[in-house]
Amino acid sequence: MEIPVLKDILSANDQIAIENHELLESKKVYGINIMSTPGAGKTSLLLQTIRGLKNTIKTGVIEGDVSSNIDAKKIAREKIPVLQVNTGGECHLDANMVSRAIKKFPLDKIELLFIENVGNLICTAEFKLGLHKNLVISSTAEGDDKPLKYPLMFTVADVIIINKIDLLPYVSFNSKAYRDAVKSLNSKVEIFEVSCTTGQGIEKWLAWLQKQVKKHNKSARNKE
Amino acid sequence: MHELSITQEMVKIVVEQAEKSNISKITKINLVVGELTGYAGESIQFYFDFISKETLAEGAELVFRKIKGTLKCLNCEESFELPEFNYICPYCHSDRVNLSGGNELFVESIEGE
């Protein structure tokens, strides 16, 4: 006897992601899920962003890592709320881990929440977390072919940051080829080029981000 | 490693379905896995052998139907297999495409007695 099931294996995850989204909305918090390969600059970008927004937007960070808390310690020095989530070997954050974390997090004290996912371009793309935007960071040293190798990640991205542009003279990264591949798959995505080392391009990224948070704050107020 | 959590979820889904359908032993689980999800059948099987122990799914055969990465052209609406070097439609040469296949991950059906 064959019985049709047709049930998505990630449907339980997706349901929890919806609940996460509702919790963030009820607390008027705008959430960004940061994904990249290990070493592309997730933590460096976070540090630049936190410092850049210090006097304008109240920010918090949830750090996802397989086992260490090195990144959380770096963020904690910035004197903002931070929580470490260890996945215990899993190579991605899932909605359930995020659900437990945001229930513990002082959401009342922030307007913007970053969740730094585990460094991985494959399964992190599949597990919805329920945040507002997916941010993908690529670094020039990785080469320009990542959008061709990991199309799913570049399809779910809402905003992309190309980091380490200070290395462009030394590495083989064709910015046009990269952008063409990304834009083919995902014409709506915003792309910024930055160097977290020199600070180049960070201002443009911060201006865009501030605009998003303001827009969200306004629509949250209108709902009241 | 990411196969562990999805295998747990898969076993939960098939056991729930078997209970609803009055099946006392699941003999086969038909799964659909998109190529771009990166899930390795071997690894799912490895976890399945542990996780399914003493459940209605113990000993069931896992059958994987793989779906290739597919793009759909937004201009001429033709579908084609994911090219290796660019995302250009081979029919009309448009560079506006959508990912239309390869990200599936679901239980298609179960068989049992």
mmCIF file of C-alpha atoms in Angstrom:
data_model
loop_
_atom_site.group_PDB
_atom_site.id
_atom_site.type_symbol
_atom_site.label_atom_id
_atom_site.label_comp_id
_atom_site.label_asym_id
_atom_site.label_seq_id
_atom_site.Cartn_x
_atom_site.Cartn_y
_atom_site.Cartn_z
ATOM 1 C CA MET A 1 0.000 0.000 0.000
ATOM 2 C CA GLU A 2 1.481 3.362 -1.061
ATOM 3 C CA ILE A 3 0.341 6.483 0.731
ATOM 4 C CA PRO A 4 1.090 9.930 -0.661
ATOM 5 C CA VAL A 5 2.616 12.258 1.922
ATOM 6 C CA LEU A 6 3.969 15.244 -0.043
ATOM 7 C CA LYS A 7 5.184 16.934 3.073
ATOM 8 C CA ASP A 8 8.143 19.288 3.060
ATOM 9 C CA ILE A 9 10.727 18.051 5.540
ATOM 10 C CA LEU A 10 11.460 21.618 6.577
ATOM 11 C CA SER A 11 7.795 22.514 7.169
ATOM 12 C CA ALA A 12 8.164 22.331 10.959
ATOM 13 C CA ASN A 13 11.162 24.650 10.725
ATOM 14 C CA ASP A 14 9.256 27.049 8.484
ATOM 15 C CA GLN A 15 6.353 27.181 10.939
ATOM 16 C CA ILE A 16 8.681 28.143 13.792
ATOM 17 C CA ALA A 17 10.273 30.748 11.503
ATOM 18 C CA ILE A 18 6.851 32.368 11.073
ATOM 19 C CA GLU A 19 6.455 32.496 14.871
ATOM 20 C CA ASN A 20 9.919 34.044 15.199
ATOM 21 C CA HIS A 21 8.922 36.698 12.704
ATOM 22 C CA GLU A 22 5.757 37.463 14.635
ATOM 23 C CA LEU A 23 7.692 37.820 17.893
ATOM 24 C CA LEU A 24 10.160 40.248 16.292
ATOM 25 C CA GLU A 25 7.299 42.228 14.774
ATOM 26 C CA SER A 26 5.505 42.459 18.106
ATOM 27 C CA LYS A 27 8.707 43.844 19.652
ATOM 28 C CA LYS A 28 9.272 46.197 16.676
ATOM 29 C CA VAL A 29 12.666 44.642 15.983
ATOM 30 C CA TYR A 30 14.107 44.461 12.474
ATOM 31 C CA GLY A 31 16.105 41.254 12.000
ATOM 32 C CA ILE A 32 18.939 40.429 9.616
ATOM 33 C CA ASN A 33 20.354 36.937 9.068
ATOM 34 C CA ILE A 34 24.017 37.120 8.017
ATOM 35 C CA MET A 35 25.387 34.250 5.951
ATOM 36 C CA SER A 36 28.716 33.648 4.236
ATOM 37 C CA THR A 37 31.622 31.245 3.956
ATOM 38 C CA PRO A 38 33.897 31.080 7.017
ATOM 39 C CA GLY A 39 36.278 34.020 6.913
ATOM 40 C CA ALA A 40 34.348 36.265 4.497
ATOM 41 C CA GLY A 41 34.012 38.918 7.197
ATOM 42 C CA LYS A 42 30.705 38.429 9.031
ATOM 43 C CA THR A 43 32.106 39.486 12.392
ATOM 44 C CA SER A 44 34.251 42.275 10.914
ATOM 45 C CA LEU A 45 31.229 43.713 9.126
ATOM 46 C CA LEU A 46 29.205 43.461 12.322
ATOM 47 C CA LEU A 47 31.846 45.373 14.268
ATOM 48 C CA GLN A 48 32.014 48.114 11.622
ATOM 49 C CA THR A 49 28.225 48.296 11.514
ATOM 50 C CA ILE A 50 27.730 48.407 15.285
ATOM 51 C CA ARG A 51 30.314 51.186 15.621
ATOM 52 C CA GLY A 52 28.782 53.104 12.713
ATOM 53 C CA LEU A 53 25.274 52.929 14.174
ATOM 54 C CA LYS A 54 26.247 53.443 17.788
ATOM 55 C CA ASN A 55 24.453 56.763 18.289
ATOM 56 C CA THR A 56 21.528 56.189 15.966
ATOM 57 C CA ILE A 57 20.160 52.621 16.176
ATOM 58 C CA LYS A 58 19.963 50.282 19.161
ATOM 59 C CA THR A 59 21.477 47.047 17.936
ATOM 60 C CA GLY A 60 21.795 43.513 19.317
ATOM 61 C CA VAL A 61 23.583 40.417 18.042
ATOM 62 C CA ILE A 62 23.003 36.684 18.279
ATOM 63 C CA GLU A 63 26.134 34.776 17.384
ATOM 64 C CA GLY A 64 25.727 31.316 15.893
ATOM 65 C CA ASP A 65 28.780 29.098 15.985
ATOM 66 C CA VAL A 66 29.450 25.404 15.985
ATOM 67 C CA SER A 67 31.155 25.468 19.365
ATOM 68 C CA SER A 68 33.281 28.522 20.277
ATOM 69 C CA ASN A 69 32.369 31.937 21.702
ATOM 70 C CA ILE A 70 35.252 33.934 20.206
ATOM 71 C CA ASP A 71 32.941 36.074 18.059
ATOM 72 C CA ALA A 72 30.512 36.793 20.885
ATOM 73 C CA LYS A 73 33.392 38.053 23.037
ATOM 74 C CA LYS A 74 34.503 40.414 20.261
ATOM 75 C CA ILE A 75 30.967 41.789 19.933
ATOM 76 C CA ALA A 76 30.480 42.086 23.715
ATOM 77 C CA ARG A 77 33.372 44.583 23.865
ATOM 78 C CA GLU A 78 31.124 46.959 21.923
ATOM 79 C CA LYS A 79 28.793 47.073 24.953
ATOM 80 C CA ILE A 80 25.664 45.956 23.152
ATOM 81 C CA PRO A 81 23.427 42.970 23.986
ATOM 82 C CA VAL A 82 24.901 39.760 22.585
ATOM 83 C CA LEU A 83 24.001 36.102 22.965
ATOM 84 C CA GLN A 84 25.994 33.097 21.867
ATOM 85 C CA VAL A 85 24.201 30.112 20.361
ATOM 86 C CA ASN A 86 26.219 26.958 19.859
ATOM 87 C CA THR A 87 24.776 24.559 17.355
ATOM 88 C CA GLY A 88 26.586 21.581 18.878
ATOM 89 C CA GLY A 89 28.025 20.385 15.584
ATOM 90 C CA GLU A 90 25.190 21.411 13.276
ATOM 91 C CA CYS A 91 26.470 23.486 10.380
ATOM 92 C CA HIS A 92 23.581 25.981 10.324
ATOM 93 C CA LEU A 93 21.161 27.748 12.628
ATOM 94 C CA ASP A 94 17.580 26.566 12.420
ATOM 95 C CA ALA A 95 14.384 28.343 13.385
ATOM 96 C CA ASN A 96 14.111 26.444 16.647
ATOM 97 C CA MET A 97 17.563 27.518 17.865
ATOM 98 C CA VAL A 98 16.677 31.099 16.963
ATOM 99 C CA SER A 99 13.325 30.794 18.723
ATOM 100 C CA ARG A 100 15.013 29.782 21.986
ATOM 101 C CA ALA A 101 17.581 32.555 21.595
ATOM 102 C CA ILE A 102 15.186 35.426 20.863
ATOM 103 C CA LYS A 103 12.954 34.442 23.768
ATOM 104 C CA LYS A 104 15.956 34.984 26.058
ATOM 105 C CA PHE A 105 17.145 38.111 24.282
ATOM 106 C CA PRO A 106 16.355 41.658 25.571
ATOM 107 C CA LEU A 107 14.316 42.520 22.461
ATOM 108 C CA ASP A 108 12.681 45.450 24.280
ATOM 109 C CA LYS A 109 16.033 47.203 24.338
ATOM 110 C CA ILE A 110 16.853 47.022 20.632
ATOM 111 C CA GLU A 111 15.506 48.032 17.215
ATOM 112 C CA LEU A 112 17.867 46.004 15.039
ATOM 113 C CA LEU A 113 18.919 42.391 15.551
ATOM 114 C CA PHE A 114 21.695 40.705 13.627
ATOM 115 C CA ILE A 115 21.980 36.956 13.694
ATOM 116 C CA GLU A 116 25.353 35.726 12.556
ATOM 117 C CA ASN A 117 24.789 32.316 11.037
ATOM 118 C CA VAL A 118 27.392 29.541 10.896
ATOM 119 C CA GLY A 119 29.905 30.068 8.065
ATOM 120 C CA ASN A 120 28.476 27.920 5.283
ATOM 121 C CA LEU A 121 26.888 28.675 1.904
ATOM 122 C CA ILE A 122 24.835 25.493 1.560
ATOM 123 C CA CYS A 123 22.360 24.543 4.267
ATOM 124 C CA THR A 124 22.156 27.960 5.912
ATOM 125 C CA ALA A 125 20.263 29.005 2.773
ATOM 126 C CA GLU A 126 17.614 26.360 3.341
ATOM 127 C CA PHE A 127 16.645 26.929 6.944
ATOM 128 C CA LYS A 128 14.358 29.927 7.224
ATOM 129 C CA LEU A 129 14.842 31.754 10.526
ATOM 130 C CA GLY A 130 12.020 34.293 10.307
ATOM 131 C CA LEU A 131 14.089 37.448 10.124
ATOM 132 C CA HIS A 132 13.329 40.355 7.772
ATOM 133 C CA LYS A 133 16.327 40.187 5.483
ATOM 134 C CA ASN A 134 18.988 37.726 4.401
ATOM 135 C CA LEU A 135 22.405 39.321 4.082
ATOM 136 C CA VAL A 136 25.073 37.356 2.206
ATOM 137 C CA ILE A 137 28.714 38.400 2.393
ATOM 138 C CA SER A 138 31.168 37.400 -0.311
ATOM 139 C CA SER A 139 34.815 38.344 -0.124
ATOM 140 C CA THR A 140 36.979 39.076 -3.127
ATOM 141 C CA ALA A 141 39.532 36.483 -2.029
ATOM 142 C CA GLU A 142 36.941 33.713 -2.505
ATOM 143 C CA GLY A 143 36.805 34.364 -6.248
ATOM 144 C CA ASP A 144 33.880 35.546 -8.350
ATOM 145 C CA ASP A 145 32.328 32.141 -9.073
ATOM 146 C CA LYS A 146 30.392 31.655 -5.820
ATOM 147 C CA PRO A 147 27.022 32.696 -7.314
ATOM 148 C CA LEU A 148 27.509 29.978 -9.948
ATOM 149 C CA LYS A 149 28.409 27.345 -7.378
ATOM 150 C CA TYR A 150 25.780 28.125 -4.745
ATOM 151 C CA PRO A 151 22.765 29.441 -6.658
ATOM 152 C CA LEU A 152 20.348 28.729 -3.812
ATOM 153 C CA MET A 153 22.177 31.072 -1.431
ATOM 154 C CA PHE A 154 22.205 33.868 -3.984
ATOM 155 C CA THR A 155 18.512 33.319 -4.690
ATOM 156 C CA VAL A 156 17.479 33.763 -1.050
ATOM 157 C CA ALA A 157 19.729 36.828 -0.543
ATOM 158 C CA ASP A 158 18.037 40.221 -0.164
ATOM 159 C CA VAL A 159 21.268 42.131 0.179
ATOM 160 C CA ILE A 160 24.854 41.209 -0.665
ATOM 161 C CA ILE A 161 28.073 42.725 0.557
ATOM 162 C CA ILE A 162 31.273 42.158 -1.348
ATOM 163 C CA ASN A 163 33.943 42.524 1.317
ATOM 164 C CA LYS A 164 37.736 42.880 1.120
ATOM 165 C CA ILE A 165 37.692 45.187 -1.907
ATOM 166 C CA ASP A 166 41.036 46.498 -0.657
ATOM 167 C CA LEU A 167 42.448 43.177 -1.912
ATOM 168 C CA LEU A 168 41.192 43.648 -5.489
ATOM 169 C CA PRO A 169 44.652 44.442 -6.912
ATOM 170 C CA TYR A 170 45.987 41.145 -5.544
ATOM 171 C CA VAL A 171 43.212 38.628 -6.192
ATOM 172 C CA SER A 172 41.347 37.348 -9.199
ATOM 173 C CA PHE A 173 37.851 38.708 -8.704
ATOM 174 C CA ASN A 174 35.875 39.993 -11.659
ATOM 175 C CA SER A 175 33.259 42.198 -10.093
ATOM 176 C CA LYS A 176 31.189 42.397 -13.279
ATOM 177 C CA ALA A 177 31.084 38.601 -13.738
ATOM 178 C CA TYR A 178 30.023 38.223 -10.108
ATOM 179 C CA ARG A 179 27.326 40.892 -10.357
ATOM 180 C CA ASP A 180 26.022 39.542 -13.675
ATOM 181 C CA ALA A 181 25.593 36.045 -12.219
ATOM 182 C CA VAL A 182 23.863 37.380 -9.107
ATOM 183 C CA LYS A 183 21.585 39.762 -11.007
ATOM 184 C CA SER A 184 20.566 36.995 -13.440
ATOM 185 C CA LEU A 185 19.232 34.926 -10.565
ATOM 186 C CA ASN A 186 17.987 37.680 -8.341
ATOM 187 C CA SER A 187 17.387 41.035 -9.986
ATOM 188 C CA LYS A 188 16.036 42.688 -6.816
ATOM 189 C CA VAL A 189 19.072 42.129 -4.617
ATOM 190 C CA GLU A 190 21.038 45.149 -3.342
ATOM 191 C CA ILE A 191 24.823 44.878 -3.683
ATOM 192 C CA PHE A 192 27.378 46.886 -1.719
ATOM 193 C CA GLU A 193 31.163 46.771 -2.025
ATOM 194 C CA VAL A 194 33.131 47.394 1.144
ATOM 195 C CA SER A 195 36.399 46.869 2.913
ATOM 196 C CA CYS A 196 36.009 46.235 6.606
ATOM 197 C CA THR A 197 39.750 46.819 6.980
ATOM 198 C CA THR A 198 39.925 50.300 5.415
ATOM 199 C CA GLY A 199 36.296 51.270 5.976
ATOM 200 C CA GLN A 200 35.778 51.950 2.260
ATOM 201 C CA GLY A 201 32.124 51.659 1.211
ATOM 202 C CA ILE A 202 30.838 51.177 4.772
ATOM 203 C CA GLU A 203 29.019 54.516 4.770
ATOM 204 C CA LYS A 204 26.847 53.582 1.808
ATOM 205 C CA TRP A 205 25.904 50.286 3.459
ATOM 206 C CA LEU A 206 25.058 52.045 6.729
ATOM 207 C CA ALA A 207 22.918 54.629 4.934
ATOM 208 C CA TRP A 208 20.904 51.857 3.266
ATOM 209 C CA LEU A 209 20.574 49.951 6.523
ATOM 210 C CA GLN A 210 19.407 53.006 8.466
ATOM 211 C CA LYS A 211 16.787 53.634 5.822
ATOM 212 C CA GLN A 212 15.482 50.052 6.148
ATOM 213 C CA VAL A 213 15.283 50.255 9.940
ATOM 214 C CA LYS A 214 13.537 53.649 9.825
ATOM 215 C CA LYS A 215 11.036 52.341 7.300
ATOM 216 C CA HIS A 216 10.363 49.338 9.519
ATOM 217 C CA ASN A 217 9.992 51.476 12.661
ATOM 218 C CA LYS A 218 7.499 53.664 10.849
ATOM 219 C CA SER A 219 5.376 50.784 9.607
ATOM 220 C CA ALA A 220 5.499 49.190 13.099
ATOM 221 C CA ARG A 221 4.225 52.435 14.621
ATOM 222 C CA ASN A 222 1.475 52.672 12.028
ATOM 223 C CA LYS A 223 0.241 49.218 13.036
ATOM 224 C CA GLU A 224 -0.353 50.340 16.598
ATOM 225 C CA MET B 1 26.268 17.027 9.417
ATOM 226 C CA HIS B 2 23.080 18.815 8.398
ATOM 227 C CA GLU B 3 21.492 15.489 7.491
ATOM 228 C CA LEU B 4 20.925 14.668 11.171
ATOM 229 C CA SER B 5 18.194 17.228 11.829
ATOM 230 C CA ILE B 6 16.407 16.633 8.549
ATOM 231 C CA THR B 7 16.485 12.867 9.065
ATOM 232 C CA GLN B 8 14.908 13.299 12.520
ATOM 233 C CA GLU B 9 12.190 15.452 10.973
ATOM 234 C CA MET B 10 11.673 12.983 8.123
ATOM 235 C CA VAL B 11 11.218 10.041 10.537
ATOM 236 C CA LYS B 12 8.707 12.094 12.520
ATOM 237 C CA ILE B 13 6.707 12.865 9.375
ATOM 238 C CA VAL B 14 6.583 9.266 8.110
ATOM 239 C CA VAL B 15 5.729 7.796 11.514
ATOM 240 C CA GLU B 16 2.889 10.299 11.966
ATOM 241 C CA GLN B 17 1.562 9.465 8.511
ATOM 242 C CA ALA B 18 1.806 5.707 9.150
ATOM 243 C CA GLU B 19 -0.133 6.042 12.413
ATOM 244 C CA LYS B 20 -2.835 8.058 10.652
ATOM 245 C CA SER B 21 -3.072 5.463 7.865
ATOM 246 C CA ASN B 22 -3.048 2.437 10.212
ATOM 247 C CA ILE B 23 0.222 1.120 8.866
ATOM 248 C CA SER B 24 2.077 -1.041 11.360
ATOM 249 C CA LYS B 25 5.305 -1.271 9.415
ATOM 250 C CA ILE B 26 6.761 1.140 6.869
ATOM 251 C CA THR B 27 8.579 -0.761 4.132
ATOM 252 C CA LYS B 28 9.607 2.066 1.823
ATOM 253 C CA ILE B 29 10.034 5.832 2.055
ATOM 254 C CA ASN B 30 10.087 7.766 -1.207
ATOM 255 C CA LEU B 31 12.004 10.998 -0.845
ATOM 256 C CA VAL B 32 12.540 13.828 -3.290
ATOM 257 C CA VAL B 33 15.837 15.634 -2.894
ATOM 258 C CA GLY B 34 16.965 18.590 -5.008
ATOM 259 C CA GLU B 35 20.566 18.538 -6.089
ATOM 260 C CA LEU B 36 21.238 22.052 -4.779
ATOM 261 C CA THR B 37 20.235 21.205 -1.221
ATOM 262 C CA GLY B 38 23.491 19.338 -0.811
ATOM 263 C CA TYR B 39 21.926 16.453 1.110
ATOM 264 C CA ALA B 40 23.871 13.226 0.722
ATOM 265 C CA GLY B 41 21.683 10.129 0.466
ATOM 266 C CA GLU B 42 24.360 8.017 2.116
ATOM 267 C CA SER B 43 24.448 10.297 5.100
ATOM 268 C CA ILE B 44 20.656 10.364 5.451
ATOM 269 C CA GLN B 45 20.692 6.554 5.340
ATOM 270 C CA PHE B 46 23.391 6.472 8.025
ATOM 271 C CA TYR B 47 21.377 8.617 10.444
ATOM 272 C CA PHE B 48 18.137 6.911 9.469
ATOM 273 C CA ASP B 49 19.444 3.530 10.586
ATOM 274 C CA PHE B 50 19.955 4.931 14.105
ATOM 275 C CA ILE B 51 16.992 7.252 14.407
ATOM 276 C CA SER B 52 14.375 4.849 13.048
ATOM 277 C CA LYS B 53 15.221 2.084 15.561
ATOM 278 C CA GLU B 54 12.151 0.873 17.432
ATOM 279 C CA THR B 55 9.830 3.064 15.339
ATOM 280 C CA LEU B 56 7.349 2.070 12.626
ATOM 281 C CA ALA B 57 10.000 3.098 10.111
ATOM 282 C CA GLU B 58 12.703 0.700 11.281
ATOM 283 C CA GLY B 59 14.108 -1.307 8.392
ATOM 284 C CA ALA B 60 12.303 0.709 5.715
ATOM 285 C CA GLU B 61 14.025 1.148 2.386
ATOM 286 C CA LEU B 62 14.914 4.763 1.519
ATOM 287 C CA VAL B 63 14.403 5.676 -2.127
ATOM 288 C CA PHE B 64 15.825 8.981 -3.306
ATOM 289 C CA ARG B 65 14.486 10.750 -6.361
ATOM 290 C CA LYS B 66 17.021 13.410 -7.253
ATOM 291 C CA ILE B 67 15.971 16.635 -8.937
ATOM 292 C CA LYS B 68 18.555 18.478 -10.982
ATOM 293 C CA GLY B 69 19.197 22.190 -10.566
ATOM 294 C CA THR B 70 16.934 23.881 -13.084
ATOM 295 C CA LEU B 71 16.512 27.468 -14.199
ATOM 296 C CA LYS B 72 13.509 29.013 -15.893
ATOM 297 C CA CYS B 73 13.989 31.892 -18.293
ATOM 298 C CA LEU B 74 11.882 34.905 -17.350
ATOM 299 C CA ASN B 75 11.845 36.050 -20.978
ATOM 300 C CA CYS B 76 10.921 32.966 -23.057
ATOM 301 C CA GLU B 77 9.790 30.809 -20.094
ATOM 302 C CA GLU B 78 11.839 27.797 -21.209
ATOM 303 C CA SER B 79 13.403 25.659 -18.475
ATOM 304 C CA PHE B 80 16.919 24.308 -18.659
ATOM 305 C CA GLU B 81 19.488 22.522 -16.560
ATOM 306 C CA LEU B 82 21.711 24.750 -14.444
ATOM 307 C CA PRO B 83 24.622 25.779 -16.680
ATOM 308 C CA GLU B 84 28.146 25.585 -15.340
ATOM 309 C CA PHE B 85 29.605 28.921 -16.413
ATOM 310 C CA ASN B 86 26.840 31.493 -16.570
ATOM 311 C CA TYR B 87 23.115 31.966 -16.049
ATOM 312 C CA ILE B 88 22.209 32.747 -19.666
ATOM 313 C CA CYS B 89 19.152 31.140 -21.284
ATOM 314 C CA PRO B 90 20.367 28.807 -24.073
ATOM 315 C CA TYR B 91 17.182 29.449 -26.076
ATOM 316 C CA CYS B 92 16.812 33.240 -26.172
ATOM 317 C CA HIS B 93 20.078 34.311 -24.476
ATOM 318 C CA SER B 94 18.270 36.346 -21.853
ATOM 319 C CA ASP B 95 20.134 36.844 -18.583
ATOM 320 C CA ARG B 96 17.006 37.013 -16.425
ATOM 321 C CA VAL B 97 16.261 33.632 -14.879
ATOM 322 C CA ASN B 98 14.651 32.071 -11.831
ATOM 323 C CA LEU B 99 15.763 29.043 -9.929
ATOM 324 C CA SER B 100 12.901 26.623 -10.611
ATOM 325 C CA GLY B 101 14.193 23.245 -9.468
ATOM 326 C CA GLY B 102 16.835 21.662 -7.310
ATOM 327 C CA ASN B 103 15.853 23.009 -3.887
ATOM 328 C CA GLU B 104 13.218 20.356 -3.115
ATOM 329 C CA LEU B 105 13.278 18.304 0.032
ATOM 330 C CA PHE B 106 10.131 16.389 0.807
ATOM 331 C CA VAL B 107 8.588 13.021 1.556
ATOM 332 C CA GLU B 108 6.683 12.008 -1.562
ATOM 333 C CA SER B 109 5.045 8.856 -0.223
ATOM 334 C CA ILE B 110 5.438 5.913 2.076
ATOM 335 C CA GLU B 111 4.716 2.256 1.487
ATOM 336 C CA GLY B 112 3.812 -0.198 4.179
ATOM 337 C CA GLU B 113 1.621 -2.968 5.413
#
